[in-house]
Amino acid sequence: MALERTFSIIKPDATRRNITGKVVAKLEEGGLRVVASKRIHMTREQAEGFYAVHKERPFFGELVDFMISAPVIVQVLEGENAIMRNREIMGDTNPKDAAAGTIRAEFAESIGENTVHGSDGPDTARDEIKFFFADDEIVG
Ligand code: ADP
Ligand code: MG
């Protein structure tokens, strides 16, 4: 097993409902450590850049509008197999399909407003961490 880092966002539906601590508790209980964290309000340009991979999808405009609708918490998480582990703790994209006990099963409001983002592989993890964090902001 490898010690990895992954990138996480606690999305506007969670900051709006003041449940960010509950989300972080799930991540920590699942074996991940927060090694960088900041609360930001994304600009439209940042949200469009971050989600550029989805720009042809029909929900792109809705996704960008949602992600800039309130603050978010961007984080770097570290742990054994952190990328896949985070995806397991998050649950499926659609909360209706998410396994019991996952963040999305417990907290997500819809497939769009689904509480968390998590990188889906090593390349995206590296790129997404770099998108929001300088090396000296990640403090282990
Ligand atoms: P995940 O976040 O699980 O990796 P995707 O990368 O497929 O999922 O999608 C990115 C984000 O776009 C989702 O987390 C969700 O906020 C939004 N999204 C995905 N599918 C839909 C959809 N059918 N309708 C509205 N929003 C969606
Ligand atoms: Mg994704």
PDB file of C-alpha atoms and ligand atoms in Angstrom, residues 11 51 54 57 59 62-63 66 87 90 92-93 104 111-114 116-118, ligand 1:
ATOM      1  CA  LYS A  11     -18.997  21.944  -1.712  1.00  0.00           C
ATOM      2  CA  TYR A  51     -14.096  21.555 -14.161  1.00  0.00           C
ATOM      3  CA  HIS A  54     -16.729  18.516 -18.038  1.00  0.00           C
ATOM      4  CA  ARG A  57     -21.469  17.936 -20.462  1.00  0.00           C
ATOM      5  CA  PHE A  59     -24.763  20.044 -16.578  1.00  0.00           C
ATOM      6  CA  GLU A  62     -25.333  24.362 -13.560  1.00  0.00           C
ATOM      7  CA  LEU A  63     -22.212  22.845 -11.944  1.00  0.00           C
ATOM      8  CA  PHE A  66     -23.438  25.871  -7.972  1.00  0.00           C
ATOM      9  CA  ARG A  87     -13.841   7.969  -3.255  1.00  0.00           C
ATOM     10  CA  MET A  90     -17.576   9.926  -0.485  1.00  0.00           C
ATOM     11  CA  ASP A  92     -21.338   7.335  -5.608  1.00  0.00           C
ATOM     12  CA  THR A  93     -21.909  10.624  -7.467  1.00  0.00           C
ATOM     13  CA  ARG A 104     -23.065  11.471  -0.103  1.00  0.00           C
ATOM     14  CA  ILE A 111     -26.623  14.417  -7.976  1.00  0.00           C
ATOM     15  CA  GLY A 112     -25.478  18.000  -8.571  1.00  0.00           C
ATOM     16  CA  GLU A 113     -25.370  19.275  -4.976  1.00  0.00           C
ATOM     17  CA  ASN A 114     -23.496  16.265  -3.663  1.00  0.00           C
ATOM     18  CA  VAL A 116     -17.902  16.659  -1.861  1.00  0.00           C
ATOM     19  CA  HIS A 117     -15.457  16.441  -4.736  1.00  0.00           C
ATOM     20  CA  GLY A 118     -12.595  13.939  -4.792  1.00  0.00           C
TER      21      GLY A 118
HETATM   22  P1  ADP B   1     -17.711  12.800  -9.242  1.00  0.00           P
HETATM   23  O1  ADP B   1     -17.809  14.117  -8.508  1.00  0.00           O
HETATM   24  O2  ADP B   1     -18.341  11.689  -8.461  1.00  0.00           O
HETATM   25  O3  ADP B   1     -16.307  12.471  -9.694  1.00  0.00           O
HETATM   26  P2  ADP B   1     -18.305  13.511 -12.014  1.00  0.00           P
HETATM   27  O4  ADP B   1     -16.825  13.774 -12.159  1.00  0.00           O
HETATM   28  O5  ADP B   1     -18.950  12.604 -13.009  1.00  0.00           O
HETATM   29  O6  ADP B   1     -18.627  12.936 -10.543  1.00  0.00           O
HETATM   30  O7  ADP B   1     -19.104  14.883 -12.053  1.00  0.00           O
HETATM   31  C1  ADP B   1     -18.573  16.049 -11.446  1.00  0.00           C
HETATM   32  C2  ADP B   1     -19.689  16.752 -10.700  1.00  0.00           C
HETATM   33  O8  ADP B   1     -20.653  17.219 -11.630  1.00  0.00           O
HETATM   34  C3  ADP B   1     -20.499  15.868  -9.729  1.00  0.00           C
HETATM   35  O9  ADP B   1     -19.888  15.669  -8.476  1.00  0.00           O
HETATM   36  C4  ADP B   1     -21.788  16.667  -9.619  1.00  0.00           C
HETATM   37  O10 ADP B   1     -21.638  17.787  -8.743  1.00  0.00           O
HETATM   38  C5  ADP B   1     -21.958  17.177 -11.043  1.00  0.00           C
HETATM   39  N1  ADP B   1     -22.789  16.264 -11.843  1.00  0.00           N
HETATM   40  C6  ADP B   1     -22.433  15.044 -12.330  1.00  0.00           C
HETATM   41  N2  ADP B   1     -23.446  14.468 -13.007  1.00  0.00           N
HETATM   42  C7  ADP B   1     -24.480  15.369 -12.973  1.00  0.00           C
HETATM   43  C8  ADP B   1     -25.808  15.375 -13.481  1.00  0.00           C
HETATM   44  N3  ADP B   1     -26.282  14.346 -14.202  1.00  0.00           N
HETATM   45  N4  ADP B   1     -26.569  16.471 -13.236  1.00  0.00           N
HETATM   46  C9  ADP B   1     -26.103  17.521 -12.514  1.00  0.00           C
HETATM   47  N5  ADP B   1     -24.856  17.573 -12.002  1.00  0.00           N
HETATM   48  C10 ADP B   1     -24.044  16.516 -12.216  1.00  0.00           C
END
